Amino acid sequence: MGYKTKEWRNSMRVTVDYNNMMSKFLGEQGIRDSQLREVKGQAEAAYRYVAENRGKDELYMGWTELPYNQDAIVADILATAKEVRKKFKYFVVLGIGGSALGPSMVFNALCHLRYNELPNNKRKGPKFYVEDNVDPVRMAALLDVIEPDKTCFNVISKSGATSETMTQYLIIADVLQKAGVDLAENLIFTTDACRGNLIKIDNSLGGKVKKYILPDGVGGRFSELCPVGLLPAAVLGIDIKGLLAGAAYMDSLCSKPTVSHNPALACSVLQYITMKQGKNIHVLMPYSDNLKLIADWYCQLWAESLGKAKDYDGNTVNAGTTPVKSLGVTDQHSQVQLYIEGPYDKVITFISVGQYGCEMPIPHGCEDIPDVGFLGGHTMQELIQAENKATAYALMRAGRMNYTVNMPEINAFTLGQLMFMLELQTAYAGAMLNIDTYNQPGVENGKKATFALLGKKGYEGQKREMDSAPELDSKYIV
Ligand code: PA5
């Protein structure tokens, strides 16, 4: 691996500490070594399933190879990003689900927390927005702050048939046309190689729109390390080679079939054991504002991948645990009370940071008020880290399972590791549950119902079925 030195890479290694899951610390509430041994066979089988099917498009496992097979694409993306930075004042992602959560998460993690408010000379790229939802107020707000003719719109949709994304597209295309802009100049499409509707739209625009391919074997929620995420990140000046190098590094750390030598497998085994014990809430709690959106991204990855009715043998399993997003320390003042004293139905995953982007000393003051005076002379980094440790300790003392993912610092390399670890963890967990990690039949049903309600051709049967549902009973409306 040619990214920085070996020493540097090792100093940036992301690790998992799961002591607070184990009976040694939690007593009766904890996992015993014998329980780890009991699922050893299943863990090894899950590891083998993922290892043997790496890169297989037909199984949607193309994401495993993204750290290795994109040199030409990365070079192209970097060249495009340079042009975009020169030409545009704003960069807007139109997309939803995997196409929106990843770009938002990486932006939040690796850019200035007040990026769009910075003066132009302090920003590496154009102002950045991700549309995501189809709340009309959100679209109106976007149109209030951008100048459409000076905006590059990156439409990201594998199918080009997602109602939300295509609604965003139709509105923006209309705005651009009315402003007399040549659409192809201000659009970039990230989509399926040949099947998606965006290809048809591009053809109707003379084939002039710049396009990036969302590879066949990469599903939306596993797509952040392909052009879906790499282009927006590159436009922002983020080190995309570092993201990919981090993912490859984590892949190498997960190359053994044992819990003690594979952090992603360790996390999936812990989740699997606790899932079987009925602990079906899984909280992700980063202690960092930069990592706040990793919890949103991960919630989709975990929920959409593992929430499945049937297993591969056709059994009804209704698998999955409910992921919950939380932020340290903010949620110490809201949710943590429940985590410590409420039902024993949760596992908390902390993400801790070794070195924050800045220290921020706390000045001395109010020394005659002991509740305040003791803070002076410390730093905000010391405070947030102490609160993180203290919360993990309090949970442990209360017999509540928690483990910590340690990030030495937040940079492209460590974020790449974290993303790849969470993707692998999800893949292993799906394999242990014997379910299809990569489909989303439940979401598809919701999409079809929306089509029917809006009168899309071909969905008349679904509409009739929906119309035949019982009339609303006014006694249940208060
Ligand atoms: O993970 C997934 O596959 C979904 O969340 C998709 O990303 C989302 O539904 C958007 O689909 P598309 O890329 O076809 O617009």
GROMACS .gro file of C-alpha atoms and ligand atoms in nm:
model
  493
    1MET     CA    1   0.000   0.000   0.000
    2GLY     CA    2   0.158   0.327  -0.112
    3TYR     CA    3  -0.034   0.564   0.114
    4LYS     CA    4   0.198   0.748   0.357
    5THR     CA    5   0.439   0.543   0.567
    6LYS     CA    6   0.369   0.211   0.736
    7GLU     CA    7   0.440   0.371   1.077
    8TRP     CA    8   0.189   0.648   1.008
    9ARG     CA    9  -0.076   0.400   0.893
   10ASN     CA   10  -0.026   0.189   1.204
   11SER     CA   11  -0.048   0.498   1.425
   12MET     CA   12  -0.387   0.569   1.262
   13ARG     CA   13  -0.528   0.222   1.316
   14VAL     CA   14  -0.894   0.210   1.421
   15THR     CA   15  -0.949  -0.045   1.698
   16VAL     CA   16  -1.241  -0.196   1.886
   17ASP     CA   17  -1.239  -0.239   2.266
   18TYR     CA   18  -1.517  -0.473   2.378
   19ASN     CA   19  -1.417  -0.532   2.741
   20ASN     CA   20  -1.743  -0.373   2.856
   21MET     CA   21  -1.941  -0.642   2.674
   22MET     CA   22  -1.781  -0.926   2.867
   23SER     CA   23  -1.876  -1.096   3.194
   24LYS     CA   24  -1.536  -1.004   3.340
   25PHE     CA   25  -1.666  -0.647   3.362
   26LEU     CA   26  -2.044  -0.688   3.352
   27GLY     CA   27  -2.085  -1.002   3.563
   28GLU     CA   28  -2.407  -1.188   3.483
   29GLN     CA   29  -2.510  -0.937   3.221
   30GLY     CA   30  -2.196  -0.988   3.017
   31ILE     CA   31  -2.092  -1.231   2.745
   32ARG     CA   32  -1.879  -1.525   2.859
   33ASP     CA   33  -1.580  -1.652   2.661
   34SER     CA   34  -1.767  -1.981   2.628
   35GLN     CA   35  -2.045  -1.797   2.440
   36LEU     CA   36  -1.788  -1.663   2.195
   37ARG     CA   37  -1.666  -2.019   2.148
   38GLU     CA   38  -2.022  -2.143   2.086
   39VAL     CA   39  -2.065  -1.915   1.782
   40LYS     CA   40  -1.711  -1.966   1.652
   41GLY     CA   41  -1.831  -2.198   1.375
   42GLN     CA   42  -2.099  -1.953   1.261
   43ALA     CA   43  -1.853  -1.665   1.269
   44GLU     CA   44  -1.604  -1.858   1.058
   45ALA     CA   45  -1.877  -1.953   0.812
   46ALA     CA   46  -1.983  -1.588   0.783
   47TYR     CA   47  -1.622  -1.486   0.726
   48ARG     CA   48  -1.586  -1.753   0.456
   49TYR     CA   49  -1.911  -1.649   0.286
   50VAL     CA   50  -1.791  -1.291   0.256
   51ALA     CA   51  -1.436  -1.391   0.156
   52GLU     CA   52  -1.551  -1.638  -0.109
   53ASN     CA   53  -1.805  -1.404  -0.264
   54ARG     CA   54  -1.599  -1.088  -0.269
   55GLY     CA   55  -1.657  -0.872  -0.572
   56LYS     CA   56  -1.944  -1.082  -0.708
   57ASP     CA   57  -2.180  -0.845  -0.886
   58GLU     CA   58  -2.465  -1.094  -0.892
   59LEU     CA   59  -2.458  -1.101  -0.509
   60TYR     CA   60  -2.419  -0.721  -0.480
   61MET     CA   61  -2.078  -0.768  -0.326
   62GLY     CA   62  -1.890  -0.543  -0.566
   63TRP     CA   63  -1.834  -0.298  -0.277
   64THR     CA   64  -1.560  -0.518  -0.130
   65GLU     CA   65  -1.333  -0.436  -0.427
   66LEU     CA   66  -1.386  -0.060  -0.437
   67PRO     CA   67  -1.064   0.013  -0.244
   68TYR     CA   68  -0.866  -0.161  -0.518
   69ASN     CA   69  -1.020  -0.121  -0.862
   70GLN     CA   70  -1.077   0.250  -0.910
   71ASP     CA   71  -0.743   0.410  -1.006
   72ALA     CA   72  -0.866   0.537  -1.343
   73ILE     CA   73  -1.198   0.654  -1.196
   74VAL     CA   74  -1.021   0.838  -0.914
   75ALA     CA   75  -0.798   1.018  -1.165
   76ASP     CA   76  -1.103   1.119  -1.369
   77ILE     CA   77  -1.291   1.232  -1.058
   78LEU     CA   78  -0.998   1.446  -0.942
   79ALA     CA   79  -0.982   1.616  -1.283
   80THR     CA   80  -1.358   1.680  -1.284
   81ALA     CA   81  -1.348   1.807  -0.926
   82LYS     CA   82  -1.080   2.060  -1.023
   83GLU     CA   83  -1.298   2.189  -1.307
   84VAL     CA   84  -1.605   2.204  -1.085
   85ARG     CA   85  -1.415   2.404  -0.825
   86LYS     CA   86  -1.303   2.652  -1.091
   87LYS     CA   87  -1.639   2.690  -1.257
   88PHE     CA   88  -1.907   2.672  -0.987
   89LYS     CA   89  -1.996   2.855  -0.667
   90TYR     CA   90  -2.226   2.580  -0.540
   91PHE     CA   91  -2.235   2.200  -0.559
   92VAL     CA   92  -2.566   2.027  -0.490
   93VAL     CA   93  -2.624   1.653  -0.456
   94LEU     CA   94  -2.970   1.540  -0.566
   95GLY     CA   95  -3.038   1.195  -0.425
   96ILE     CA   96  -3.183   1.004  -0.131
   97GLY     CA   97  -3.094   0.699   0.080
   98GLY     CA   98  -2.747   0.568   0.006
   99SER     CA   99  -2.697   0.845  -0.247
  100ALA     CA  100  -2.744   1.121   0.009
  101LEU     CA  101  -2.641   0.983   0.348
  102GLY     CA  102  -2.286   0.894   0.242
  103PRO     CA  103  -2.194   1.229   0.083
  104SER     CA  104  -2.350   1.416   0.379
  105MET     CA  105  -2.162   1.202   0.630
  106VAL     CA  106  -1.820   1.244   0.467
  107PHE     CA  107  -1.877   1.619   0.422
  108ASN     CA  108  -1.966   1.657   0.789
  109ALA     CA  109  -1.677   1.438   0.904
  110LEU     CA  110  -1.395   1.592   0.705
  111CYS     CA  111  -1.492   1.951   0.630
  112HIS     CA  112  -1.511   2.253   0.856
  113LEU     CA  113  -1.826   2.227   1.069
  114ARG     CA  114  -1.937   2.570   0.943
  115TYR     CA  115  -1.809   2.509   0.591
  116ASN     CA  116  -2.076   2.692   0.394
  117GLU     CA  117  -2.048   2.997   0.619
  118LEU     CA  118  -1.672   3.032   0.568
  119PRO     CA  119  -1.552   3.313   0.342
  120ASN     CA  120  -1.464   3.192  -0.011
  121ASN     CA  121  -1.088   3.208   0.046
  122LYS     CA  122  -1.114   2.973   0.343
  123ARG     CA  123  -1.310   2.703   0.161
  124LYS     CA  124  -1.141   2.444  -0.063
  125GLY     CA  125  -1.448   2.402  -0.283
  126PRO     CA  126  -1.789   2.546  -0.368
  127LYS     CA  127  -2.068   2.571  -0.112
  128PHE     CA  128  -2.214   2.225  -0.062
  129TYR     CA  129  -2.571   2.101  -0.017
  130VAL     CA  130  -2.737   1.758  -0.021
  131GLU     CA  131  -3.109   1.764  -0.101
  132ASP     CA  132  -3.216   1.422   0.031
  133ASN     CA  133  -3.575   1.475   0.148
  134VAL     CA  134  -3.864   1.595  -0.067
  135ASP     CA  135  -4.003   1.838   0.184
  136PRO     CA  136  -4.107   2.132  -0.037
  137VAL     CA  137  -3.983   2.378   0.223
  138ARG     CA  138  -3.635   2.228   0.195
  139MET     CA  139  -3.628   2.268  -0.184
  140ALA     CA  140  -3.757   2.625  -0.159
  141ALA     CA  141  -3.487   2.699   0.099
  142LEU     CA  142  -3.219   2.562  -0.132
  143LEU     CA  143  -3.341   2.775  -0.421
  144ASP     CA  144  -3.328   3.078  -0.190
  145VAL     CA  145  -2.956   3.036  -0.119
  146ILE     CA  146  -2.804   2.914  -0.447
  147GLU     CA  147  -2.768   3.075  -0.788
  148PRO     CA  148  -2.878   2.786  -1.014
  149ASP     CA  149  -2.672   2.898  -1.314
  150LYS     CA  150  -2.359   2.893  -1.093
  151THR     CA  151  -2.442   2.553  -0.944
  152CYS     CA  152  -2.325   2.207  -1.038
  153PHE     CA  153  -2.602   1.953  -0.967
  154ASN     CA  154  -2.481   1.597  -0.914
  155VAL     CA  155  -2.786   1.372  -0.965
  156ILE     CA  156  -2.714   1.039  -0.797
  157SER     CA  157  -2.951   0.752  -0.863
  158LYS     CA  158  -2.877   0.399  -0.969
  159SER     CA  159  -3.223   0.343  -1.115
  160GLY     CA  160  -3.308   0.699  -1.213
  161ALA     CA  161  -3.658   0.593  -1.108
  162THR     CA  162  -3.652   0.702  -0.745
  163SER     CA  163  -3.945   0.941  -0.711
  164GLU     CA  164  -3.770   1.169  -0.464
  165THR     CA  165  -3.450   1.212  -0.664
  166MET     CA  166  -3.631   1.248  -0.993
  167THR     CA  167  -3.868   1.507  -0.843
  168GLN     CA  168  -3.565   1.705  -0.732
  169TYR     CA  169  -3.422   1.666  -1.082
  170LEU     CA  170  -3.743   1.781  -1.257
  171ILE     CA  171  -3.761   2.093  -1.042
  172ILE     CA  172  -3.396   2.180  -1.097
  173ALA     CA  173  -3.408   2.106  -1.472
  174ASP     CA  174  -3.708   2.338  -1.500
  175VAL     CA  175  -3.531   2.613  -1.305
  176LEU     CA  176  -3.219   2.579  -1.522
  177GLN     CA  177  -3.416   2.577  -1.847
  178LYS     CA  178  -3.610   2.887  -1.744
  179ALA     CA  179  -3.279   3.057  -1.666
  180GLY     CA  180  -3.160   2.973  -2.018
  181VAL     CA  181  -2.884   2.740  -1.897
  182ASP     CA  182  -2.762   2.452  -2.115
  183LEU     CA  183  -2.857   2.166  -1.879
  184ALA     CA  184  -2.562   1.946  -1.971
  185GLU     CA  185  -2.321   2.219  -1.852
  186ASN     CA  186  -2.455   2.220  -1.496
  187LEU     CA  187  -2.536   1.852  -1.446
  188ILE     CA  188  -2.332   1.547  -1.352
  189PHE     CA  189  -2.509   1.211  -1.338
  190THR     CA  190  -2.393   0.922  -1.119
  191THR     CA  191  -2.594   0.620  -1.224
  192ASP     CA  192  -2.612   0.266  -1.354
  193ALA     CA  193  -2.395   0.196  -1.661
  194CYS     CA  194  -2.675   0.152  -1.911
  195ARG     CA  195  -3.011   0.069  -1.757
  196GLY     CA  196  -3.105   0.375  -1.552
  197ASN     CA  197  -3.339   0.652  -1.662
  198LEU     CA  198  -3.062   0.909  -1.622
  199ILE     CA  199  -2.895   0.748  -1.923
  200LYS     CA  200  -3.214   0.808  -2.122
  201ILE     CA  201  -3.226   1.169  -2.002
  202ASP     CA  202  -2.864   1.218  -2.101
  203ASN     CA  203  -2.938   1.076  -2.446
  204SER     CA  204  -3.218   1.327  -2.485
  205LEU     CA  205  -2.967   1.600  -2.397
  206GLY     CA  206  -2.736   1.484  -2.673
  207GLY     CA  207  -2.522   1.259  -2.455
  208LYS     CA  208  -2.333   1.563  -2.324
  209VAL     CA  209  -2.384   1.523  -1.950
  210LYS     CA  210  -2.074   1.414  -1.758
  211LYS     CA  211  -2.150   1.072  -1.615
  212TYR     CA  212  -2.007   0.844  -1.349
  213ILE     CA  213  -2.103   0.483  -1.310
  214LEU     CA  214  -2.254   0.332  -1.000
  215PRO     CA  215  -2.119  -0.021  -1.053
  216ASP     CA  216  -2.364  -0.305  -1.105
  217GLY     CA  217  -2.267  -0.500  -0.797
  218VAL     CA  218  -2.275  -0.202  -0.559
  219GLY     CA  219  -2.604  -0.122  -0.386
  220GLY     CA  220  -2.695   0.228  -0.269
  221ARG     CA  221  -2.607   0.185   0.097
  222PHE     CA  222  -2.270   0.027   0.013
  223SER     CA  223  -2.183   0.291  -0.247
  224GLU     CA  224  -2.004   0.566  -0.057
  225LEU     CA  225  -1.658   0.454  -0.172
  226CYS     CA  226  -1.752   0.459  -0.543
  227PRO     CA  227  -1.824   0.776  -0.749
  228VAL     CA  228  -2.143   0.829  -0.544
  229GLY     CA  229  -1.930   0.951  -0.256
  230LEU     CA  230  -1.592   1.008  -0.416
  231LEU     CA  231  -1.700   1.285  -0.656
  232PRO     CA  232  -1.871   1.507  -0.395
  233ALA     CA  233  -1.579   1.445  -0.158
  234ALA     CA  234  -1.320   1.536  -0.423
  235VAL     CA  235  -1.509   1.856  -0.506
  236LEU     CA  236  -1.480   1.946  -0.137
  237GLY     CA  237  -1.104   1.893  -0.153
  238ILE     CA  238  -1.120   1.576   0.059
  239ASP     CA  239  -0.836   1.327   0.017
  240ILE     CA  240  -1.030   1.052  -0.163
  241LYS     CA  241  -0.719   0.838  -0.207
  242GLY     CA  242  -0.690   0.848   0.172
  243LEU     CA  243  -1.050   0.727   0.211
  244LEU     CA  244  -0.980   0.431  -0.018
  245ALA     CA  245  -0.644   0.358   0.143
  246GLY     CA  246  -0.814   0.355   0.482
  247ALA     CA  247  -1.075   0.109   0.353
  248ALA     CA  248  -0.799  -0.117   0.212
  249TYR     CA  249  -0.610  -0.097   0.541
  250MET     CA  250  -0.919  -0.202   0.738
  251ASP     CA  251  -0.974  -0.482   0.489
  252SER     CA  252  -0.624  -0.608   0.569
  253LEU     CA  253  -0.700  -0.588   0.944
  254CYS     CA  254  -1.005  -0.808   0.884
  255SER     CA  255  -0.832  -1.081   0.688
  256LYS     CA  256  -0.860  -1.352   0.954
  257PRO     CA  257  -1.168  -1.559   1.047
  258THR     CA  258  -1.130  -1.508   1.423
  259VAL     CA  259  -1.291  -1.254   1.654
  260SER     CA  260  -0.956  -1.172   1.814
  261HIS     CA  261  -0.800  -1.086   1.476
  262ASN     CA  262  -1.083  -0.922   1.287
  263PRO     CA  263  -1.252  -0.612   1.436
  264ALA     CA  264  -1.549  -0.623   1.195
  265LEU     CA  265  -1.612  -0.990   1.275
  266ALA     CA  266  -1.579  -0.917   1.647
  267CYS     CA  267  -1.848  -0.647   1.625
  268SER     CA  268  -2.083  -0.866   1.422
  269VAL     CA  269  -2.039  -1.158   1.662
  270LEU     CA  270  -2.112  -0.934   1.962
  271GLN     CA  271  -2.421  -0.799   1.787
  272TYR     CA  272  -2.530  -1.149   1.688
  273ILE     CA  273  -2.500  -1.290   2.041
  274THR     CA  274  -2.684  -0.998   2.195
  275MET     CA  275  -2.951  -1.008   1.922
  276LYS     CA  276  -3.019  -1.369   2.015
  277GLN     CA  277  -3.054  -1.259   2.379
  278GLY     CA  278  -3.329  -1.018   2.274
  279LYS     CA  279  -3.118  -0.705   2.304
  280ASN     CA  280  -3.264  -0.558   1.991
  281ILE     CA  281  -3.167  -0.194   2.013
  282HIS     CA  282  -2.828  -0.093   1.888
  283VAL     CA  283  -2.718   0.260   1.970
  284LEU     CA  284  -2.431   0.426   1.782
  285MET     CA  285  -2.293   0.714   1.985
  286PRO     CA  286  -1.996   0.902   1.841
  287TYR     CA  287  -1.831   1.153   2.072
  288SER     CA  288  -1.769   1.403   1.797
  289ASP     CA  289  -1.979   1.652   1.607
  290ASN     CA  290  -1.782   1.563   1.295
  291LEU     CA  291  -1.902   1.204   1.330
  292LYS     CA  292  -2.263   1.290   1.405
  293LEU     CA  293  -2.383   1.186   1.059
  294ILE     CA  294  -2.195   0.856   1.058
  295ALA     CA  295  -2.480   0.740   1.281
  296ASP     CA  296  -2.739   0.835   1.015
  297TRP     CA  297  -2.540   0.658   0.745
  298TYR     CA  298  -2.488   0.351   0.961
  299CYS     CA  299  -2.855   0.335   1.065
  300GLN     CA  300  -2.949   0.293   0.698
  301LEU     CA  301  -2.671   0.041   0.633
  302TRP     CA  302  -2.765  -0.175   0.931
  303ALA     CA  303  -3.144  -0.139   0.920
  304GLU     CA  304  -3.200  -0.180   0.548
  305SER     CA  305  -2.950  -0.466   0.525
  306LEU     CA  306  -3.054  -0.676   0.824
  307GLY     CA  307  -3.424  -0.603   0.871
  308LYS     CA  308  -3.557  -0.902   0.677
  309ALA     CA  309  -3.868  -1.117   0.707
  310LYS     CA  310  -3.727  -1.439   0.556
  311ASP     CA  311  -3.395  -1.617   0.568
  312TYR     CA  312  -3.234  -1.793   0.272
  313ASP     CA  313  -3.415  -2.116   0.364
  314GLY     CA  314  -3.754  -1.946   0.343
  315ASN     CA  315  -3.809  -1.940   0.720
  316THR     CA  316  -3.984  -1.639   0.867
  317VAL     CA  317  -3.718  -1.484   1.088
  318ASN     CA  318  -3.806  -1.113   1.109
  319ALA     CA  319  -3.438  -1.048   1.165
  320GLY     CA  320  -3.259  -0.730   1.264
  321THR     CA  321  -3.198  -0.496   1.553
  322THR     CA  322  -3.310  -0.136   1.564
  323PRO     CA  323  -3.023   0.108   1.517
  324VAL     CA  324  -3.049   0.431   1.712
  325LYS     CA  325  -2.840   0.740   1.656
  326SER     CA  326  -2.706   0.928   1.948
  327LEU     CA  327  -2.440   1.197   1.998
  328GLY     CA  328  -2.194   1.228   2.284
  329VAL     CA  329  -2.199   1.432   2.495
  330THR     CA  330  -2.526   1.594   2.385
  331ASP     CA  331  -2.735   1.283   2.448
  332GLN     CA  332  -2.590   1.230   2.794
  333HIS     CA  333  -2.841   1.501   2.878
  334SER     CA  334  -3.131   1.317   2.715
  335GLN     CA  335  -3.103   0.945   2.629
  336VAL     CA  336  -2.828   0.815   2.858
  337GLN     CA  337  -3.058   0.802   3.162
  338LEU     CA  338  -3.265   0.545   2.971
  339TYR     CA  339  -2.958   0.353   2.863
  340ILE     CA  340  -2.835   0.322   3.222
  341GLU     CA  341  -3.161   0.252   3.406
  342GLY     CA  342  -3.414   0.147   3.143
  343PRO     CA  343  -3.472  -0.201   3.000
  344TYR     CA  344  -3.174  -0.428   2.936
  345ASP     CA  345  -3.248  -0.424   2.564
  346LYS     CA  346  -2.961  -0.219   2.423
  347VAL     CA  347  -2.601  -0.238   2.315
  348ILE     CA  348  -2.420   0.095   2.297
  349THR     CA  349  -2.136   0.145   2.051
  350PHE     CA  350  -1.924   0.449   2.128
  351ILE     CA  351  -1.694   0.605   1.874
  352SER     CA  352  -1.411   0.776   2.060
  353VAL     CA  353  -1.154   1.015   1.917
  354GLY     CA  354  -0.790   1.019   2.032
  355GLN     CA  355  -0.694   1.360   1.902
  356TYR     CA  356  -0.960   1.614   1.800
  357GLY     CA  357  -0.899   1.869   1.525
  358CYS     CA  358  -0.822   2.135   1.788
  359GLU     CA  359  -0.788   2.147   2.166
  360MET     CA  360  -0.966   2.465   2.280
  361PRO     CA  361  -0.823   2.545   2.627
  362ILE     CA  362  -1.072   2.632   2.901
  363PRO     CA  363  -0.963   2.957   3.065
  364HIS     CA  364  -0.944   2.995   3.442
  365GLY     CA  365  -1.231   3.188   3.592
  366CYS     CA  366  -1.506   3.187   3.857
  367GLU     CA  367  -1.258   3.030   4.099
  368ASP     CA  368  -1.474   3.114   4.397
  369ILE     CA  369  -1.752   2.894   4.251
  370PRO     CA  370  -1.624   2.535   4.287
  371ASP     CA  371  -1.885   2.396   4.040
  372VAL     CA  372  -1.731   2.611   3.767
  373GLY     CA  373  -1.377   2.689   3.881
  374PHE     CA  374  -1.249   2.331   3.850
  375LEU     CA  375  -1.292   2.344   3.472
  376GLY     CA  376  -1.029   2.615   3.419
  377GLY     CA  377  -0.689   2.492   3.300
  378HIS     CA  378  -0.835   2.188   3.123
  379THR     CA  379  -0.921   2.171   2.753
  380MET     CA  380  -1.250   2.093   2.579
  381GLN     CA  381  -1.084   1.781   2.438
  382GLU     CA  382  -1.007   1.662   2.792
  383LEU     CA  383  -1.365   1.733   2.894
  384ILE     CA  384  -1.532   1.548   2.606
  385GLN     CA  385  -1.295   1.251   2.645
  386ALA     CA  386  -1.352   1.237   3.020
  387GLU     CA  387  -1.729   1.243   2.966
  388ASN     CA  388  -1.698   0.964   2.708
  389LYS     CA  389  -1.496   0.745   2.948
  390ALA     CA  390  -1.725   0.829   3.239
  391THR     CA  391  -2.038   0.731   3.045
  392ALA     CA  392  -1.884   0.399   2.936
  393TYR     CA  393  -1.785   0.338   3.298
  394ALA     CA  394  -2.130   0.425   3.434
  395LEU     CA  395  -2.293   0.192   3.183
  396MET     CA  396  -2.052  -0.085   3.271
  397ARG     CA  397  -2.118  -0.038   3.645
  398ALA     CA  398  -2.491  -0.062   3.572
  399GLY     CA  399  -2.437  -0.390   3.384
  400ARG     CA  400  -2.511  -0.233   3.045
  401MET     CA  401  -2.330  -0.365   2.741
  402ASN     CA  402  -2.115  -0.120   2.552
  403TYR     CA  403  -1.807  -0.125   2.336
  404THR     CA  404  -1.584   0.143   2.190
  405VAL     CA  405  -1.448   0.200   1.842
  406ASN     CA  406  -1.133   0.408   1.887
  407MET     CA  407  -1.030   0.650   1.613
  408PRO     CA  408  -0.683   0.799   1.672
  409GLU     CA  409  -0.802   1.112   1.489
  410ILE     CA  410  -1.062   1.199   1.227
  411ASN     CA  411  -0.907   1.209   0.882
  412ALA     CA  412  -0.975   1.052   0.542
  413PHE     CA  413  -0.770   0.742   0.626
  414THR     CA  414  -0.942   0.669   0.958
  415LEU     CA  415  -1.287   0.749   0.816
  416GLY     CA  416  -1.222   0.507   0.528
  417GLN     CA  417  -1.134   0.242   0.787
  418LEU     CA  418  -1.445   0.309   0.991
  419MET     CA  419  -1.678   0.294   0.691
  420PHE     CA  420  -1.528  -0.027   0.560
  421MET     CA  421  -1.536  -0.186   0.904
  422LEU     CA  422  -1.906  -0.105   0.946
  423GLU     CA  423  -1.981  -0.239   0.597
  424LEU     CA  424  -1.793  -0.562   0.666
  425GLN     CA  425  -1.960  -0.593   1.006
  426THR     CA  426  -2.301  -0.564   0.837
  427ALA     CA  427  -2.206  -0.822   0.573
  428TYR     CA  428  -2.084  -1.069   0.839
  429ALA     CA  429  -2.396  -1.016   1.050
  430GLY     CA  430  -2.618  -1.078   0.747
  431ALA     CA  431  -2.428  -1.397   0.670
  432MET     CA  432  -2.462  -1.516   1.031
  433LEU     CA  433  -2.835  -1.451   1.012
  434ASN     CA  434  -2.852  -1.637   0.677
  435ILE     CA  435  -3.044  -1.350   0.514
  436ASP     CA  436  -3.007  -1.147   0.194
  437THR     CA  437  -2.816  -0.842   0.318
  438TYR     CA  438  -2.842  -0.659  -0.011
  439ASN     CA  439  -3.209  -0.646  -0.104
  440GLN     CA  440  -3.481  -0.420   0.041
  441PRO     CA  441  -3.823  -0.571  -0.040
  442GLY     CA  442  -3.994  -0.370   0.234
  443VAL     CA  443  -3.873  -0.039   0.090
  444GLU     CA  444  -3.976  -0.149  -0.259
  445ASN     CA  445  -4.333  -0.210  -0.135
  446GLY     CA  446  -4.351   0.146  -0.001
  447LYS     CA  447  -4.221   0.278  -0.334
  448LYS     CA  448  -4.490   0.086  -0.525
  449ALA     CA  449  -4.764   0.218  -0.296
  450THR     CA  450  -4.644   0.574  -0.362
  451PHE     CA  451  -4.652   0.511  -0.737
  452ALA     CA  452  -5.009   0.384  -0.705
  453LEU     CA  453  -5.120   0.687  -0.502
  454LEU     CA  454  -4.973   0.926  -0.758
  455GLY     CA  455  -5.137   0.742  -1.048
  456LYS     CA  456  -4.829   0.594  -1.214
  457LYS     CA  457  -4.915   0.375  -1.512
  458GLY     CA  458  -4.888   0.004  -1.435
  459TYR     CA  459  -4.982   0.039  -1.066
  460GLU     CA  460  -5.362   0.042  -1.112
  461GLY     CA  461  -5.395  -0.297  -0.938
  462GLN     CA  462  -5.206  -0.176  -0.635
  463LYS     CA  463  -5.426   0.136  -0.628
  464ARG     CA  464  -5.743  -0.078  -0.632
  465GLU     CA  465  -5.601  -0.289  -0.350
  466MET     CA  466  -5.525   0.023  -0.146
  467ASP     CA  467  -5.871   0.166  -0.217
  468SER     CA  468  -6.030  -0.154  -0.090
  469ALA     CA  469  -5.874  -0.109   0.255
  470PRO     CA  470  -6.134  -0.046   0.530
  471GLU     CA  471  -6.274   0.311   0.552
  472LEU     CA  472  -6.111   0.520   0.824
  473ASP     CA  473  -6.316   0.500   1.142
  474SER     CA  474  -6.372   0.847   1.292
  475LYS     CA  475  -6.385   0.699   1.643
  476TYR     CA  476  -6.011   0.638   1.618
  477ILE     CA  477  -5.938   0.996   1.521
  478VAL     CA  478  -5.912   1.235   1.814
  479PA5     O1  479  -2.952   0.128  -0.025
  479PA5     C1  480  -3.027   0.142  -0.118
  479PA5     O2  481  -3.023   0.068  -0.220
  479PA5     C2  482  -3.129   0.254  -0.121
  479PA5     O3  483  -3.125   0.330  -0.006
  479PA5     C3  484  -3.105   0.345  -0.240
  479PA5     O4  485  -2.981   0.410  -0.225
  479PA5     C4  486  -3.215   0.450  -0.252
  479PA5     O5  487  -3.342   0.390  -0.251
  479PA5     C5  488  -3.199   0.530  -0.381
  479PA5     O6  489  -3.205   0.447  -0.495
  479PA5     P1  490  -3.153   0.494  -0.636
  479PA5     O7  491  -3.005   0.500  -0.633
  479PA5     O8  492  -3.201   0.392  -0.737
  479PA5     O9  493  -3.213   0.629  -0.663
   0.00000   0.00000   0.00000
